Coordinates of C-alpha atoms in Angstrom, one line a residue:
M1 CA 44.7 140.1 74.8
A2 CA 43.7 138.1 72.1
A3 CA 42.6 139.1 68.7
T4 CA 39.0 138.6 67.8
I5 CA 37.2 138.4 64.5
N6 CA 33.9 137.7 62.9
I7 CA 33.8 134.5 60.7
R8 CA 30.7 132.1 60.5
P9 CA 31.8 128.9 62.8
L10 CA 32.0 125.7 60.7
S11 CA 30.3 122.2 61.0
D12 CA 32.5 119.7 62.9
A13 CA 32.6 117.9 59.6
L14 CA 34.3 121.0 57.8
K15 CA 36.4 121.6 60.9
K16 CA 38.0 118.3 60.5
V17 CA 38.5 119.0 56.1
S18 CA 40.0 122.2 56.9
K19 CA 42.6 120.8 60.0
E20 CA 43.8 118.0 57.9
E21 CA 43.5 119.4 54.4
L22 CA 44.1 123.0 55.1
N23 CA 46.3 123.1 58.0
E24 CA 43.7 125.5 59.6
V25 CA 44.7 126.1 63.7
E26 CA 41.9 127.4 65.2
S27 CA 43.7 129.9 67.8
R28 CA 45.6 131.3 64.5
I29 CA 43.2 132.3 62.6
A30 CA 42.7 135.7 64.0
D31 CA 46.2 136.4 63.3
D32 CA 46.5 135.4 60.1
V33 CA 43.3 137.6 58.9
I34 CA 44.5 140.5 60.8
A35 CA 48.3 139.9 58.6
L36 CA 46.5 139.7 55.7
R37 CA 44.2 142.7 56.4
T38 CA 47.4 145.3 57.3
W39 CA 49.3 143.8 54.3
L40 CA 46.4 145.3 51.7
D41 CA 45.8 148.6 53.7
K42 CA 49.9 149.1 52.8
Q43 CA 49.2 148.4 49.0
P44 CA 48.7 151.6 47.3
Y45 CA 47.6 150.2 43.9
I46 CA 44.5 147.8 45.1
K47 CA 41.4 148.4 46.7
A48 CA 39.8 145.3 48.6
R49 CA 37.3 144.3 50.1
T50 CA 38.8 143.5 53.8
D51 CA 36.0 141.9 56.0
D52 CA 37.1 138.7 57.8
Q53 CA 35.1 136.3 56.3
F54 CA 36.4 137.6 53.0
L55 CA 39.5 137.6 53.7
V56 CA 39.7 133.8 56.1
S57 CA 38.3 132.6 52.5
F58 CA 41.5 133.6 50.8
L59 CA 43.3 132.0 53.4
R60 CA 41.6 128.7 53.4
G61 CA 41.7 128.5 49.5
C62 CA 45.4 129.3 50.0
K63 CA 45.6 126.6 53.0
Y64 CA 46.7 129.5 55.1
S65 CA 49.7 130.2 53.1
L66 CA 50.2 134.1 53.6
E67 CA 52.2 134.8 50.7
K68 CA 49.7 132.7 48.2
A69 CA 46.9 134.2 49.9
K70 CA 48.5 137.8 49.2
S71 CA 49.0 136.6 45.3
K72 CA 45.3 135.3 45.0
V73 CA 43.7 138.5 46.5
D74 CA 46.0 140.5 44.0
Y75 CA 45.3 138.1 40.9
F76 CA 41.1 138.6 42.2
Y77 CA 41.1 142.3 41.9
T78 CA 43.9 142.3 39.0
I79 CA 41.7 140.0 36.7
K80 CA 38.4 141.6 37.6
T81 CA 39.9 145.2 36.2
M82 CA 41.4 144.3 33.3
M83 CA 38.6 142.2 32.1
P84 CA 35.7 144.7 32.7
E85 CA 33.3 142.8 30.2
L86 CA 32.8 139.8 32.2
F87 CA 33.1 141.5 35.8
A88 CA 31.9 145.0 35.9
Y89 CA 28.3 145.8 37.0
N90 CA 27.7 142.4 37.3
T91 CA 24.1 142.3 39.3
M92 CA 21.1 140.0 39.6
D93 CA 19.8 142.1 36.5
E94 CA 17.1 140.9 34.4
K95 CA 19.0 138.9 32.0
S96 CA 20.9 137.6 35.1
I97 CA 17.2 136.5 36.5
Q98 CA 16.1 135.0 33.5
L99 CA 19.4 132.9 32.6
N100 CA 18.9 132.0 36.4
R101 CA 15.3 130.6 35.9
S102 CA 16.2 128.8 32.7
G103 CA 17.8 126.1 34.6
T104 CA 21.2 126.1 32.5
Y105 CA 23.4 126.5 35.5
V106 CA 22.4 125.2 39.5
R107 CA 24.2 124.6 42.6
L108 CA 22.5 121.7 44.4
P109 CA 22.0 121.7 48.0
K110 CA 23.6 118.5 49.3
P111 CA 27.8 118.6 49.1
L112 CA 29.5 115.3 48.1
G113 CA 29.3 113.7 51.4
E114 CA 29.2 115.0 54.7
G115 CA 32.2 117.6 54.4
G116 CA 32.3 117.3 50.8
P117 CA 32.9 119.5 47.8
R118 CA 29.9 121.4 46.7
I119 CA 28.3 120.1 43.5
Q120 CA 27.2 122.7 40.6
L121 CA 25.4 121.0 37.6
T122 CA 25.2 123.1 33.9
N123 CA 22.9 121.8 31.3
Y124 CA 23.7 123.1 28.0
S125 CA 20.1 121.8 26.4
K126 CA 18.6 124.5 28.1
F127 CA 20.8 127.8 27.1
D128 CA 19.2 129.6 24.4
P129 CA 21.7 131.1 22.1
K130 CA 19.2 133.4 20.4
F131 CA 18.4 135.3 23.6
F132 CA 21.6 134.8 25.8
K133 CA 25.2 135.1 24.9
I134 CA 27.6 132.5 26.5
L135 CA 29.2 136.1 28.1
D136 CA 26.1 136.3 29.5
L137 CA 26.0 132.6 31.4
F138 CA 29.8 133.5 32.7
R139 CA 28.9 136.6 34.1
F140 CA 26.1 134.8 36.2
Q141 CA 28.8 132.0 36.9
N142 CA 30.9 134.9 38.4
L143 CA 27.7 136.4 40.8
L144 CA 27.4 132.8 42.0
M145 CA 31.2 132.8 42.8
D146 CA 30.7 136.2 44.6
W147 CA 28.0 134.7 46.8
Q148 CA 29.8 131.1 48.0
I149 CA 33.1 133.1 48.5
Y150 CA 31.2 134.7 51.3
N151 CA 28.3 132.2 52.3
D152 CA 29.5 128.9 51.2
D153 CA 31.7 127.2 53.5
N154 CA 31.7 123.7 51.7
C155 CA 32.8 125.5 48.3
I156 CA 35.4 127.1 50.2
V157 CA 37.2 124.2 52.4
S158 CA 36.3 121.1 50.2
G159 CA 36.3 122.9 47.1
Y160 CA 33.8 122.4 44.4
I161 CA 32.6 119.7 41.3
E162 CA 30.7 120.6 38.0
I163 CA 28.7 118.2 36.1
V164 CA 28.2 119.5 32.5
D165 CA 25.5 117.8 30.6
L166 CA 26.5 117.9 27.0
T167 CA 22.9 116.7 25.6
K168 CA 21.3 118.4 22.6
L169 CA 24.5 120.5 22.9
S170 CA 23.1 122.7 19.8
L171 CA 25.5 124.1 16.7
S172 CA 24.8 127.6 17.5
F173 CA 25.8 127.5 21.3
L174 CA 29.4 126.2 19.5
T175 CA 29.5 129.2 17.3
Q176 CA 29.6 131.6 20.4
F177 CA 32.6 129.6 21.7
D178 CA 35.8 131.8 22.8
P179 CA 38.7 129.9 23.0
I180 CA 40.8 132.8 24.5
L181 CA 38.0 133.8 26.9
I182 CA 37.9 130.2 28.4
K183 CA 41.4 130.2 28.8
K184 CA 41.2 133.7 30.8
L185 CA 38.5 132.3 32.8
G186 CA 41.2 128.8 33.2
V187 CA 43.3 131.0 34.5
F188 CA 41.2 133.3 37.2
A189 CA 39.9 129.6 38.5
E190 CA 43.6 128.7 39.0
K191 CA 45.8 132.1 40.0
A192 CA 42.5 134.1 42.0
A193 CA 39.5 132.2 42.8
P194 CA 39.8 131.0 46.9
M195 CA 37.8 127.8 45.7
R196 CA 39.3 124.6 45.0
F197 CA 38.0 123.2 41.8
K198 CA 38.0 119.6 42.4
G199 CA 37.0 118.3 38.7
V200 CA 34.8 118.7 36.3
H201 CA 32.5 115.5 34.5
L202 CA 31.2 115.7 31.0
V203 CA 28.6 113.7 30.4
N204 CA 26.4 112.6 26.9
C205 CA 29.1 114.5 24.6
P206 CA 28.2 114.5 21.0
K207 CA 30.9 114.0 18.3
E208 CA 30.4 117.9 17.5
A209 CA 31.4 118.8 20.8
Q210 CA 34.2 117.4 21.5
A211 CA 36.3 118.8 18.8
V212 CA 35.8 122.0 20.8
L213 CA 36.3 120.9 24.1
N214 CA 39.5 119.2 23.4
L215 CA 40.8 122.5 22.2
A216 CA 39.3 124.5 25.2
R217 CA 40.9 121.8 27.1
S218 CA 44.4 122.3 25.3
M219 CA 44.7 126.1 26.5
M220 CA 44.2 125.5 30.3
S221 CA 47.0 124.2 32.5
E222 CA 48.4 120.8 32.9
K223 CA 46.6 121.0 36.4
L224 CA 43.7 121.8 35.3
Q225 CA 43.8 119.3 32.1
K226 CA 44.0 116.4 34.3
R227 CA 40.7 117.0 36.1
F228 CA 38.7 116.9 33.2
Y229 CA 36.5 113.6 33.1
V230 CA 34.6 112.3 30.1
H231 CA 31.7 109.7 30.9
K232 CA 29.8 107.8 28.4
S233 CA 26.9 107.7 29.7
M234 CA 25.0 108.7 33.3
E235 CA 25.5 104.9 34.5
D236 CA 29.8 106.0 34.3
L237 CA 28.6 109.3 36.3
Y238 CA 26.8 107.6 38.7
K239 CA 30.4 105.0 39.9
V240 CA 31.8 108.5 40.4
I241 CA 29.0 110.8 41.7
P242 CA 25.9 108.6 43.3
K243 CA 23.0 108.6 42.3
E244 CA 21.5 110.5 45.7
Y245 CA 23.6 113.5 44.9
L246 CA 22.1 114.4 42.0
P247 CA 19.0 116.3 41.6
V248 CA 15.5 114.2 40.8
E249 CA 15.4 115.0 36.8
Y250 CA 18.6 112.7 37.1
G251 CA 17.6 109.8 39.3
G252 CA 18.7 111.3 42.4
T253 CA 17.4 113.1 45.9
N254 CA 19.2 116.3 46.1
G255 CA 16.4 118.4 44.8
T256 CA 14.2 119.4 41.9
I257 CA 15.8 122.1 39.3
S258 CA 12.4 123.8 39.7
E259 CA 13.8 124.4 43.7
L260 CA 17.2 125.0 42.9
I261 CA 16.3 127.7 40.9
E262 CA 14.0 129.5 43.3
Q263 CA 16.3 129.2 46.1
T264 CA 18.9 130.3 44.2
E265 CA 17.2 133.6 42.7
K266 CA 16.4 134.5 46.4
D267 CA 19.9 134.0 47.2
L268 CA 21.6 135.7 44.6
L269 CA 19.1 139.0 45.1
A270 CA 19.6 139.0 48.7
L271 CA 23.2 140.0 48.1
N272 CA 22.6 142.6 45.2
D273 CA 24.4 145.1 47.4
Y274 CA 27.0 143.2 48.0
F275 CA 27.3 142.4 44.4
A276 CA 26.9 146.4 43.4
E277 CA 29.7 147.2 45.9
E278 CA 32.1 145.2 43.8
D279 CA 32.8 147.9 41.3
Q280 CA 34.5 150.1 44.0
Y281 CA 37.0 147.4 44.2
G282 CA 40.1 146.8 41.7
V283 CA 43.6 147.7 41.2
D284 CA 45.5 150.7 39.8
E285 CA 48.6 149.8 37.5
N286 CA 50.0 153.1 37.6
L287 CA 50.3 152.8 41.3
R288 CA 51.9 149.1 41.7
P289 CA 55.5 149.6 42.6
G290 CA 57.9 147.6 40.4
K291 CA 57.1 146.1 37.1
K292 CA 53.3 146.5 35.9
V293 CA 51.1 143.8 35.3
D294 CA 49.3 144.0 32.0
M295 CA 47.1 141.4 29.7
D296 CA 49.9 139.4 28.1
S297 CA 51.7 138.7 31.6
L298 CA 48.3 137.5 33.1
F299 CA 46.8 135.1 30.2
L300 CA 50.0 134.2 28.1
D301 CA 52.7 131.2 28.8
R302 CA 56.2 131.0 28.6
Y303 CA 56.1 129.9 25.0
E304 CA 53.5 132.4 23.9
K305 CA 55.1 135.1 25.3
R306 CA 58.2 133.9 23.4
V307 CA 56.7 133.8 20.0
L308 CA 54.9 136.9 20.5
N309 CA 58.3 138.7 20.9
R310 CA 60.6 140.0 18.0
E311 CA 61.9 137.1 16.7
H312 CA 65.8 137.7 15.5
P313 CA 66.6 138.5 11.9
L314 CA 68.4 135.1 11.9
T315 CA 65.3 133.1 12.5
V316 CA 63.0 135.1 10.3
S317 CA 65.7 134.8 7.4
Y318 CA 65.5 131.1 8.0
K319 CA 61.9 131.0 8.0
K320 CA 61.4 132.8 5.1
T321 CA 63.6 130.5 3.4
V322 CA 61.7 127.5 4.3
A323 CA 58.5 129.2 3.1
R324 CA 60.1 129.5 -0.1
T325 CA 61.5 125.9 -0.5
L326 CA 57.9 124.4 0.4
F327 CA 56.2 127.1 -1.7
I328 CA 58.2 126.1 -4.6
I329 CA 57.9 122.4 -4.5
T330 CA 54.1 122.9 -3.8
I331 CA 53.8 124.2 -6.8
V332 CA 55.7 122.0 -9.0
F333 CA 54.0 119.0 -7.4
V334 CA 51.2 120.5 -8.6
V335 CA 51.7 121.5 -11.9
L336 CA 53.5 118.1 -12.7
R337 CA 50.5 115.8 -11.2
L338 CA 47.6 117.6 -12.1
P339 CA 47.5 116.2 -15.8
F340 CA 47.8 112.8 -14.3
T341 CA 45.2 113.3 -12.3
I342 CA 42.5 114.7 -14.7
L343 CA 43.4 111.8 -16.9
V344 CA 42.2 109.1 -13.7
I345 CA 39.1 111.4 -13.9
M346 CA 38.3 111.4 -17.1
R347 CA 39.6 107.6 -18.3
D348 CA 36.3 106.1 -17.8
R349 CA 34.8 108.4 -20.4
I350 CA 37.4 108.6 -23.1
V351 CA 38.0 104.7 -22.9
A352 CA 34.1 104.3 -23.4
N353 CA 34.4 106.7 -26.5
T354 CA 34.6 104.8 -29.9
E355 CA 36.9 107.0 -32.1
S356 CA 40.2 106.0 -31.9
M357 CA 41.9 109.3 -32.4
I358 CA 40.7 109.9 -29.2
K359 CA 41.9 106.7 -27.6
S360 CA 45.4 107.0 -29.3
S361 CA 45.9 110.6 -28.2
F362 CA 44.5 109.6 -24.8
R363 CA 47.4 106.7 -24.8
I364 CA 50.0 109.4 -25.8
F365 CA 49.1 112.1 -22.8
W366 CA 48.5 109.3 -20.4
Y367 CA 52.3 107.9 -20.9
I368 CA 53.6 111.5 -20.6
S369 CA 51.6 112.4 -17.8
Q370 CA 53.3 109.2 -16.2
Y371 CA 57.0 110.5 -17.3
L372 CA 55.6 113.5 -15.8
M373 CA 55.1 112.1 -12.0
F374 CA 58.3 110.4 -12.1
L375 CA 60.0 113.9 -13.0
N376 CA 58.5 115.4 -9.7
A377 CA 59.8 112.6 -7.6
A378 CA 63.6 113.8 -9.7
I379 CA 62.9 117.5 -9.6
N380 CA 62.8 117.7 -6.1
P381 CA 67.0 117.5 -4.9
I382 CA 67.4 120.2 -7.7
I383 CA 64.9 122.5 -5.8
Y384 CA 66.2 121.9 -2.2
G385 CA 70.0 122.2 -3.6
Y386 CA 69.2 125.4 -5.5
T387 CA 66.8 126.9 -2.2
N388 CA 68.3 125.5 0.3
D389 CA 72.5 126.6 1.5
N390 CA 73.3 123.0 3.3
F391 CA 72.3 121.1 -0.1
R392 CA 74.3 123.7 -2.2
R393 CA 77.4 123.1 0.0
A394 CA 77.0 119.3 -0.2
Y395 CA 76.8 119.4 -3.7
E396 CA 79.9 121.7 -4.3
Q397 CA 81.5 118.6 -2.2
L398 CA 80.9 115.9 -5.2
P399 CA 83.5 115.4 -7.8
L400 CA 81.9 116.8 -10.8
C401 CA 80.8 119.7 -8.9
K402 CA 84.0 120.3 -7.5
T403 CA 85.5 120.4 -10.9
C404 CA 82.9 122.8 -12.2
C405 CA 83.3 124.7 -9.1
N406 CA 86.9 125.3 -9.2
K407 CA 86.8 126.6 -13.2
R408 CA 84.6 129.6 -11.8
T409 CA 86.7 132.7 -10.9
K410 CA 87.3 132.9 -6.8
L411 CA 86.1 135.8 -5.2
P412 CA 88.1 137.4 -2.6
K413 CA 87.1 135.6 0.8
E414 CA 86.4 138.8 2.4
K415 CA 83.6 140.0 -0.4
K416 CA 81.9 136.5 0.5
E417 CA 80.6 138.1 4.1
N418 CA 76.4 137.9 3.2
A419 CA 74.0 139.1 5.3
W420 CA 73.4 135.9 7.2
W421 CA 77.0 135.9 8.3
K422 CA 76.5 139.9 9.1
S423 CA 73.4 139.0 11.4
V424 CA 75.2 136.3 13.2
K425 CA 77.8 138.5 14.3
M426 CA 75.5 141.1 15.4
W427 CA 73.7 138.4 17.3
L428 CA 76.6 137.2 19.1
H429 CA 78.2 141.3 19.9
K430 CA 74.8 141.9 21.0
N431 CA 73.9 138.9 23.8
L432 CA 77.3 138.0 24.5
C433 CA 78.7 141.3 24.7
C434 CA 82.5 140.1 25.2
L435 CA 83.4 139.2 21.0
K436 CA 84.3 141.7 18.6
Y437 CA 84.7 140.6 14.9
K438 CA 86.9 142.5 12.7
N439 CA 85.2 143.3 9.5
D440 CA 87.7 143.5 5.9
F441 CA 86.0 144.7 3.0
A442 CA 88.6 144.9 0.1
G443 CA 91.2 146.5 2.6
S444 CA 89.3 149.5 3.9
L445 CA 89.4 148.0 7.9
Q446 CA 93.5 147.8 8.7
N447 CA 95.3 146.8 11.9
E448 CA 92.2 147.4 14.4
N449 CA 92.4 146.6 18.0
L450 CA 90.0 145.7 20.7
N451 CA 90.9 146.1 24.0
M452 CA 89.1 143.7 27.1
A453 CA 89.1 144.4 30.4
F454 CA 87.5 141.7 33.4
S455 CA 85.4 143.1 35.5
N456 CA 83.4 141.2 38.7
N457 CA 80.0 141.1 36.6
G458 CA 81.9 139.5 33.7
F459 CA 83.7 140.8 30.5
E460 CA 83.2 144.6 29.9
E461 CA 84.2 146.3 26.5
E462 CA 86.5 149.3 26.5
K463 CA 87.1 151.8 24.0
V464 CA 89.0 150.6 20.3
V465 CA 92.3 152.1 19.7
E466 CA 93.9 152.0 16.4
S467 CA 97.8 152.2 17.8
Q468 CA 98.8 151.3 21.1
P469 CA 101.9 151.7 22.6
K470 CA 104.3 149.1 23.6
G471 CA 103.9 149.1 27.4
S472 CA 100.9 150.3 28.0
G473 CA 99.5 146.8 30.1
N474 CA 96.1 147.5 31.5
A475 CA 93.9 146.0 29.2
L476 CA 94.0 142.7 26.8
E477 CA 95.0 143.0 23.2
I478 CA 93.3 141.1 21.0
G479 CA 93.7 142.7 17.9
E480 CA 95.4 141.3 14.7
H481 CA 97.9 143.4 12.1
M482 CA 96.7 142.5 8.9

């Protein structure tokens, strides 16, 4: 007997899209939903909704890849658990009602074409930063997202498009901009949300907001960056999204803003109990088998993780040397350049002075300041030679420097080993696990042997012995007699 599930039937247009774009096979939907529910029931660390309509939304969002759907549901509840300031206790309360009535964020009733993506409009000129915080706006948008997961087939099957109107964007709103929070929302949209993001269209963008938007865009994944579009005017937007799909206030026929606000408030209030139930779902990392998930593994890319890891002492030493060199060069530049800059600023006032003594003194200082500028260019190689080992070694190869260097008393080679070379040896020994360097400080360690043996997994280091009898050939001897 075939399994049955309780899901909302799709329109003919959406059935076509789900079949062509999402690989949906109607006869297999029930089996796929049951398979996903069975997997969730076996996970000790995750407590999730398991009703049919909720699960089929994630399957459609992952084009019926069961493994991707598992991962997306996992991310959905993991991120919600780790960001309670954005998702916890999120219901249609008084603040959300007032934010909805402001008309800052509305969902347009008619999608972009029959069976097309849902259109959502954000108008930041209606956002009052004195009364609302940007976090309040994101919480309201998440309420609408939860409603769409359960009710909006166009959004789940065909995706959604965001239109952002930046007319009269206030500076007080920009001061609330949090790039880290924007990045986290981008990760959530890409890894956790079942709706497919088709693009965001920015219109009427002022110059003040371009730098902020570029920063937000740079912190998102390459996939999301390619779906950002900036339009200079509404006419440019009409070429992509025809006017008829926009609200009446924007020259279209897709409802008025007041009608959209009223309908959204009714829809969200009707699902308020559903929103309240969300707080009982989430993940418990203590029960997760295998590697635990934390904020760094969720929201940092590979480069950021590498930067945050403790750097090797060799890298730290090199960066300190570079910083010291730049600091010295900067100080010398300021000291030698400053007199000439001051004289240039004061030149007109001094030349206009009638006293010959002042003019003659100015002329002397003028020539001195110029020579100081020339000295700045000449002294840079000396600074590099003093602070940089590579420059120092190059100078020693010059004939004049060789003569001077030969007159100096040469230290024993073994005593020239410095901290830099020690750190190199430590790093090689730690990472390669197959090399052992001998250290010779004033003849203290003599006749040291290192035995290495091959194993199936690579090189395996054996004990170091001071002497080994002839004929014991079960290890590779690489020691040297000094």
